[in-house]
Amino acid sequence: MKTFSSIKELLVVLNREHKLIIALFEKRKSLAYKYDHALELVDFDEDKIRTLIHYSVIRQNGNNLELDDQFLQFFEQILEVNEEINVSYINEHIQNIKHSILYYLQENSETRKYGYLRQVKNALRKIGIIALRNVVDLNRNIDNTFKHEPNYKIKKAKLEHLDDKRHDIYALIGQTEQLISGEEEQTFFKVAADEELNRIIIVLRLQLNECLHNLIDIQKQIIEFLNRIKYHSGVIEKLRQIKYLKDQFTLKSKTNIKEILAVNNAVIFEPNPVYPLKISLEVLQTDNEIPDLIGKISKRIRTGIKVTQPLAGSISNEDLETQVEEEFQINLDEVKNGFLAGSNNLFDFVLNYNFDKEVSFDERITIYCQMVSQYDALFKITDLYNSREDTEFAMIYPK
């Protein structure tokens, strides 16, 4: 087994084989990562894998590879994906703080006393971060255990174990609060307290307070989950008893199940209604897979009965004859050009215009209005008005 001589050497090795390390970390949940698969990620150079094994970055178990626990925990803690709740870190830091405080009070050298003070500050910073991370991991583990653990007994045992972890975190938070309150180490906090230490303690108290609030929610969640498990376990146990009596053909004689079912009108005992699902014509015309599916279903339910398609009647010759329908339209541009070429007012011009068909007085008023709305920029609209057949109109001339 070799050890890294410097951080630079460690980073160089990790960066050079980062593809394999990333793959092993992503596959850490599976118990086997094949050696042959690892070779593909190191360009089939076995010396690179041996180097990682010699430095204890990875471990080989037969034909499988896996990350060493030390590096695995390091990556999980840095990436905050650790599923294991380890409260020993907090207890360890509390003990280190107490030892550093003792050394600080007994030390005469100012330089060494400053070193012990730095250790106290670093440990206080880590306690807050570790406590928050443990609370987050605890909440996630409780949720995952309840949702994904299929065995009820194991699920209950895991939740009770996580509840014990919650008690441990709660106790360590109490110890930390008692430590930073200065009740036990009054001399140290009066002598060594500076601005930085006071700021660290304030931040730590806020972090611990947040942890306590979250732990209260976690406690409620655990109680709810345990009650649900207890309820489901009771239901399953009753179903097993019913099935046993049914298999023994003694269900009706030993129980009053018929009377209970007779008075029970729960919806679950009703037959499930089946609603026909009709596919829209748009989907039938656009989706190319539907005709194939329809063909497969048709083969399955084929009854042997030939469905005769009804034939439509023949088309008559009258329907095949071409019919022409003419619609008369007035060319307003032509009327406008004729008006601009003259000097008469627009109303009289339209009234006397010779159209290709008979146009009534009301239709000529409509044409007058259309001309004004479309070509008003080409006309000179005056303030004078005139009337004709009880219809008042403005006097408009060409510009």
Coordinates of C-alpha atoms in Angstrom, one line a residue:
M1 CA 0.0 0.0 0.0
K2 CA 1.4 3.4 -1.0
T3 CA 0.5 6.8 0.4
F4 CA 0.4 10.1 -1.5
S5 CA 3.4 12.3 -0.8
S6 CA 1.6 15.6 -1.4
I7 CA -1.8 17.1 -2.3
K8 CA -0.6 17.8 -5.8
E9 CA 0.2 14.1 -6.3
L10 CA -3.3 13.2 -5.0
L11 CA -5.0 15.6 -7.3
V12 CA -3.0 14.5 -10.3
V13 CA -3.9 10.9 -9.8
L14 CA -7.6 11.6 -9.2
N15 CA -7.8 14.0 -12.2
R16 CA -6.0 11.5 -14.5
E17 CA -8.5 8.7 -13.7
H18 CA -11.5 10.8 -13.0
K19 CA -13.7 8.9 -15.5
L20 CA -13.3 5.7 -13.6
I21 CA -13.7 7.4 -10.2
I22 CA -16.9 9.1 -11.4
A23 CA -18.3 5.8 -12.7
L24 CA -17.5 4.0 -9.5
F25 CA -19.1 6.7 -7.4
E26 CA -22.2 6.7 -9.6
K27 CA -22.4 2.9 -9.3
R28 CA -21.7 2.9 -5.5
K29 CA -25.2 1.6 -4.8
S30 CA -24.6 -1.5 -6.9
L31 CA -22.4 -4.1 -5.3
A32 CA -20.5 -5.0 -8.5
Y33 CA -18.6 -2.9 -11.0
K34 CA -16.9 -5.2 -13.5
Y35 CA -13.1 -5.0 -13.9
D36 CA -13.6 -5.2 -17.7
H37 CA -15.8 -2.2 -17.7
A38 CA -13.2 -0.2 -15.7
L39 CA -10.6 -1.1 -18.3
E40 CA -12.6 0.7 -21.0
L41 CA -12.4 3.9 -19.0
V42 CA -8.6 3.8 -18.6
D43 CA -7.9 3.0 -22.2
F44 CA -7.2 -0.6 -21.4
D45 CA -4.2 0.3 -19.4
E46 CA -4.1 -2.0 -16.3
D47 CA -1.3 -0.1 -14.7
K48 CA -3.6 2.8 -14.1
I49 CA -6.0 0.6 -12.2
R50 CA -3.2 -1.0 -10.2
T51 CA -1.9 2.5 -9.3
L52 CA -5.3 3.4 -7.8
I53 CA -5.4 0.1 -5.9
H54 CA -1.9 0.6 -4.5
Y55 CA -2.9 4.1 -3.3
S56 CA -6.1 2.6 -1.8
V57 CA -8.3 4.9 -3.9
I58 CA -10.2 1.8 -5.1
R59 CA -10.4 -1.8 -3.9
Q60 CA -10.6 -5.0 -5.9
N61 CA -12.9 -7.8 -4.8
G62 CA -12.5 -10.7 -7.3
N63 CA -13.5 -9.4 -10.7
N64 CA -15.2 -6.3 -9.2
L65 CA -14.0 -2.9 -8.2
E66 CA -15.4 -0.3 -5.8
L67 CA -14.3 3.0 -4.2
D68 CA -12.4 2.8 -0.9
D69 CA -14.6 3.7 2.1
Q70 CA -12.3 6.7 2.9
F71 CA -12.7 8.3 -0.5
L72 CA -16.4 7.3 -0.7
Q73 CA -17.2 9.1 2.5
F74 CA -15.1 12.1 1.5
F75 CA -17.0 12.5 -1.8
E76 CA -20.4 11.9 -0.2
Q77 CA -19.8 14.5 2.5
I78 CA -18.4 17.1 0.1
L79 CA -21.3 16.5 -2.4
E80 CA -23.8 16.3 0.5
V81 CA -25.2 13.0 -0.6
N82 CA -24.3 11.0 2.4
E83 CA -27.1 8.6 3.5
E84 CA -25.4 7.5 6.7
I85 CA -26.1 9.6 9.8
N86 CA -23.0 9.7 11.9
V87 CA -23.4 11.8 15.1
S88 CA -20.0 10.7 16.4
Y89 CA -18.4 13.6 14.5
I90 CA -20.3 16.1 16.7
N91 CA -19.4 14.3 19.9
E92 CA -15.8 14.1 18.7
H93 CA -15.6 17.9 18.0
I94 CA -17.2 18.6 21.5
Q95 CA -14.5 16.6 23.1
N96 CA -11.8 18.3 21.0
I97 CA -13.1 21.7 22.1
K98 CA -13.0 20.8 25.7
H99 CA -9.4 19.5 25.4
S100 CA -8.3 22.6 23.4
I101 CA -9.9 24.9 26.1
L102 CA -8.0 23.0 28.8
Y103 CA -4.7 23.3 26.9
Y104 CA -5.4 27.0 26.2
L105 CA -5.9 27.8 29.9
Q106 CA -2.7 25.9 30.9
E107 CA -0.5 27.2 28.1
N108 CA 1.7 30.2 28.8
S109 CA 2.9 30.9 25.3
E110 CA 0.7 33.3 23.4
T111 CA 1.5 31.7 20.1
R112 CA 0.5 28.3 21.2
K113 CA -2.6 29.6 23.0
Y114 CA -3.7 31.2 19.7
G115 CA -3.3 27.8 18.0
Y116 CA -5.6 26.2 20.5
L117 CA -8.1 29.1 20.1
R118 CA -8.1 28.4 16.3
Q119 CA -8.8 24.8 16.9
V120 CA -11.8 25.7 19.1
K121 CA -13.1 28.1 16.4
N122 CA -12.7 25.5 13.7
A123 CA -14.5 22.8 15.7
L124 CA -17.4 25.2 16.5
R125 CA -17.8 25.9 12.8
K126 CA -17.8 22.2 11.9
I127 CA -20.4 21.3 14.6
G128 CA -23.0 23.6 13.1
I129 CA -22.4 22.4 9.5
I130 CA -22.4 18.7 10.6
A131 CA -25.5 19.1 12.6
L132 CA -27.4 20.7 9.7
R133 CA -26.2 18.0 7.3
N134 CA -27.2 15.2 9.7
V135 CA -30.7 16.7 10.0
V136 CA -31.1 16.9 6.3
D137 CA -29.8 13.3 5.8
L138 CA -32.1 12.1 8.6
N139 CA -35.1 13.7 7.0
R140 CA -34.3 12.2 3.6
N141 CA -33.6 8.7 5.0
I142 CA -36.9 8.7 6.8
D143 CA -38.8 9.6 3.7
N144 CA -36.9 7.1 1.5
T145 CA -37.4 4.3 4.1
F146 CA -41.1 4.8 4.4
K147 CA -41.6 5.0 0.6
H148 CA -39.2 2.4 -0.7
E149 CA -38.8 -0.3 2.0
P150 CA -41.2 -3.1 1.0
N151 CA -40.9 -5.2 4.2
Y152 CA -43.1 -3.7 7.0
K153 CA -41.1 -5.2 9.8
I154 CA -37.8 -3.9 8.4
K155 CA -39.4 -0.6 7.6
K156 CA -40.6 -0.2 11.2
A157 CA -37.2 -1.2 12.6
K158 CA -35.4 1.3 10.3
L159 CA -37.7 4.1 11.3
E160 CA -37.2 3.3 15.0
H161 CA -33.4 3.3 14.4
L162 CA -33.6 6.7 12.7
D163 CA -35.7 7.9 15.6
D164 CA -32.8 6.9 17.9
K165 CA -30.5 9.0 15.7
R166 CA -32.9 11.9 16.1
H167 CA -32.6 11.5 19.9
D168 CA -28.7 11.4 19.6
I169 CA -28.7 14.6 17.5
Y170 CA -31.0 16.3 19.9
A171 CA -28.8 15.3 22.8
L172 CA -25.6 16.5 21.1
I173 CA -27.2 19.9 20.3
G174 CA -28.1 20.2 23.9
Q175 CA -24.4 19.5 24.9
T176 CA -23.2 22.1 22.3
E177 CA -25.6 24.7 23.6
Q178 CA -24.5 24.1 27.1
L179 CA -20.8 24.3 26.0
I180 CA -21.1 27.7 24.2
S181 CA -23.3 29.1 26.9
G182 CA -20.1 29.5 29.0
E183 CA -21.5 27.9 32.1
E184 CA -18.9 25.2 32.2
E185 CA -16.0 27.1 30.7
Q186 CA -16.6 30.6 32.0
T187 CA -12.9 31.5 32.3
F188 CA -12.1 30.6 28.7
F189 CA -15.0 32.5 27.2
K190 CA -14.3 35.6 29.3
V191 CA -10.5 35.5 28.5
A192 CA -10.4 34.2 25.0
A193 CA -13.6 35.7 23.5
D194 CA -12.9 38.0 20.6
E195 CA -15.0 39.4 17.8
E196 CA -14.5 36.3 15.6
L197 CA -15.4 33.8 18.3
N198 CA -18.5 35.8 19.3
R199 CA -19.6 35.8 15.6
I200 CA -19.0 32.1 15.3
I201 CA -21.0 31.4 18.4
I202 CA -23.9 33.5 17.1
V203 CA -23.9 31.7 13.8
L204 CA -23.7 28.3 15.6
R205 CA -26.7 29.2 17.8
L206 CA -28.7 30.1 14.7
Q207 CA -27.8 26.8 13.0
L208 CA -28.6 24.8 16.1
N209 CA -32.0 26.6 16.4
E210 CA -32.8 25.6 12.8
C211 CA -31.8 22.0 13.6
L212 CA -34.1 21.9 16.6
H213 CA -37.1 23.2 14.5
N214 CA -36.4 20.6 11.9
L215 CA -36.1 17.9 14.4
I216 CA -39.5 18.7 15.8
D217 CA -41.0 18.2 12.3
I218 CA -39.0 15.0 11.9
Q219 CA -40.4 13.7 15.1
K220 CA -44.0 14.4 13.9
Q221 CA -43.2 12.7 10.6
I222 CA -41.8 9.5 12.3
I223 CA -44.8 9.2 14.5
E224 CA -47.1 9.6 11.5
F225 CA -45.2 7.0 9.5
L226 CA -45.1 4.5 12.4
N227 CA -48.9 4.9 12.9
R228 CA -49.5 4.2 9.2
I229 CA -47.3 1.1 9.4
K230 CA -49.2 -0.1 12.4
Y231 CA -52.5 0.4 10.7
H232 CA -51.4 -1.3 7.5
S233 CA -49.9 -4.2 9.4
G234 CA -53.2 -4.7 11.3
V235 CA -55.1 -4.8 8.0
I236 CA -52.7 -7.3 6.4
E237 CA -52.9 -9.5 9.5
K238 CA -56.7 -9.5 9.4
L239 CA -56.6 -10.4 5.7
R240 CA -54.3 -13.3 6.4
Q241 CA -56.7 -14.6 9.0
I242 CA -59.6 -14.3 6.5
K243 CA -57.6 -16.1 3.8
Y244 CA -56.7 -18.9 6.3
L245 CA -60.3 -19.4 7.3
K246 CA -61.4 -19.4 3.6
D247 CA -58.8 -22.0 2.8
Q248 CA -60.1 -24.1 5.6
F249 CA -63.7 -23.7 4.4
T250 CA -64.7 -22.3 7.8
L251 CA -65.0 -18.7 7.0
K252 CA -68.8 -18.6 6.9
S253 CA -69.2 -20.8 10.0
K254 CA -66.7 -19.1 12.2
T255 CA -67.3 -15.5 11.2
N256 CA -70.2 -13.2 10.5
I257 CA -68.7 -12.0 7.3
K258 CA -72.0 -12.4 5.3
E259 CA -73.9 -10.1 7.7
I260 CA -71.1 -7.6 7.6
L261 CA -70.9 -7.6 3.8
A262 CA -74.7 -7.4 3.5
V263 CA -74.9 -4.1 5.3
N264 CA -71.7 -2.7 3.7
N265 CA -72.3 -0.4 0.7
A266 CA -68.8 0.8 0.2
V267 CA -67.9 1.9 -3.3
I268 CA -65.0 -0.6 -3.5
F269 CA -67.6 -3.4 -3.6
E270 CA -69.3 -1.9 -6.6
P271 CA -68.3 -3.3 -10.1
N272 CA -65.9 -1.1 -11.9
P273 CA -67.6 0.7 -14.7
V274 CA -66.0 0.5 -18.1
Y275 CA -66.2 3.5 -20.4
P276 CA -65.6 3.2 -24.1
L277 CA -62.6 5.1 -25.3
K278 CA -63.1 6.6 -28.8
I279 CA -60.1 7.8 -30.6
S280 CA -60.5 11.1 -32.5
L281 CA -60.3 11.2 -36.3
E282 CA -57.4 13.6 -36.0
V283 CA -55.3 11.1 -34.1
L284 CA -56.3 8.3 -36.5
Q285 CA -55.2 10.4 -39.4
T286 CA -51.9 11.6 -38.0
D287 CA -50.5 8.7 -35.9
N288 CA -49.0 6.0 -38.1
E289 CA -48.8 3.3 -35.3
I290 CA -52.6 3.3 -34.6
P291 CA -53.5 1.3 -37.8
D292 CA -51.0 -1.4 -36.9
L293 CA -52.4 -1.6 -33.3
I294 CA -55.9 -1.8 -34.7
G295 CA -54.8 -4.7 -37.0
K296 CA -53.3 -6.6 -34.0
I297 CA -56.3 -6.1 -31.8
S298 CA -58.6 -7.2 -34.7
K299 CA -56.6 -10.4 -35.1
R300 CA -57.0 -11.2 -31.4
I301 CA -60.8 -10.7 -31.3
R302 CA -61.5 -12.1 -34.8
T303 CA -64.9 -13.9 -34.6
G304 CA -65.0 -15.3 -38.1
I305 CA -68.0 -13.1 -39.1
K306 CA -67.4 -11.2 -42.2
V307 CA -68.6 -7.7 -42.1
T308 CA -70.1 -6.6 -45.4
Q309 CA -69.5 -3.0 -46.2
P310 CA -72.6 -1.2 -47.4
L311 CA -72.3 0.1 -50.9
A312 CA -73.3 3.6 -51.7
G313 CA -75.7 4.3 -54.6
S314 CA -74.5 5.4 -58.0
I315 CA -74.1 9.1 -58.7
S316 CA -76.7 10.5 -61.1
N317 CA -75.7 12.3 -64.4
E318 CA -77.3 15.4 -63.1
D319 CA -74.9 15.5 -60.2
L320 CA -72.0 15.1 -62.6
E321 CA -73.0 18.0 -64.8
T322 CA -71.0 21.2 -64.4
Q323 CA -73.1 24.0 -63.0
V324 CA -72.0 27.6 -63.2
E325 CA -73.0 30.2 -60.7
E326 CA -72.3 33.8 -61.5
E327 CA -72.0 36.5 -58.8
F328 CA -72.0 40.2 -59.7
Q329 CA -69.3 42.3 -58.1
I330 CA -68.9 46.1 -58.5
N331 CA -65.4 47.2 -59.3
L332 CA -64.9 50.2 -56.9
D333 CA -61.5 51.1 -58.4
E334 CA -63.2 51.6 -61.8
V335 CA -65.9 53.8 -60.2
K336 CA -63.3 55.8 -58.3
N337 CA -61.2 56.4 -61.5
G338 CA -64.3 57.6 -63.4
F339 CA -65.2 59.9 -60.5
L340 CA -61.7 61.4 -60.3
A341 CA -61.7 62.1 -64.0
G342 CA -64.8 64.3 -63.7
S343 CA -66.0 67.3 -61.6
N344 CA -69.4 66.1 -60.4
N345 CA -70.0 65.4 -56.6
L346 CA -69.6 61.9 -55.5
F347 CA -73.2 61.2 -54.6
D348 CA -74.7 62.3 -57.9
F349 CA -71.8 60.5 -59.7
V350 CA -72.7 57.2 -58.0
L351 CA -76.4 57.8 -58.4
N352 CA -76.1 58.3 -62.2
Y353 CA -73.3 55.7 -62.8
N354 CA -74.1 53.1 -65.4
F355 CA -73.5 49.8 -63.7
D356 CA -73.6 46.4 -65.6
K357 CA -76.8 45.4 -63.7
E358 CA -79.7 47.2 -62.1
V359 CA -78.6 48.8 -58.8
S360 CA -81.2 50.2 -56.4
F361 CA -81.0 53.5 -54.6
D362 CA -80.1 51.8 -51.3
E363 CA -77.3 49.9 -52.9
R364 CA -75.9 53.1 -54.5
I365 CA -75.9 54.7 -51.0
T366 CA -73.8 51.7 -49.8
I367 CA -71.4 52.1 -52.7
Y368 CA -71.1 55.8 -51.8
C369 CA -70.2 55.0 -48.3
Q370 CA -67.7 52.3 -49.4
M371 CA -66.0 54.9 -51.7
V372 CA -65.7 57.4 -48.9
S373 CA -64.2 54.9 -46.5
Q374 CA -61.7 53.5 -48.9
Y375 CA -60.6 56.5 -50.9
D376 CA -61.1 59.5 -48.6
A377 CA -57.5 60.5 -49.1
L378 CA -58.2 61.1 -52.8
F379 CA -61.4 63.1 -52.2
K380 CA -62.1 66.6 -51.2
I381 CA -64.8 66.3 -48.4
T382 CA -66.5 69.7 -47.9
D383 CA -68.7 70.9 -45.0
L384 CA -71.7 71.3 -47.3
Y385 CA -74.6 68.8 -47.2
N386 CA -77.4 68.0 -49.5
S387 CA -80.3 65.7 -49.4
R388 CA -82.0 63.3 -51.9
E389 CA -85.1 61.2 -51.2
D390 CA -84.8 61.9 -47.4
T391 CA -81.2 61.0 -47.4
E392 CA -78.6 63.6 -46.4
F393 CA -75.1 63.3 -47.7
A394 CA -71.9 65.3 -47.7
M395 CA -70.8 67.1 -50.8
I396 CA -67.6 65.4 -52.0
Y397 CA -65.5 66.4 -55.0
P398 CA -62.3 65.0 -56.6
K399 CA -59.1 66.7 -55.5

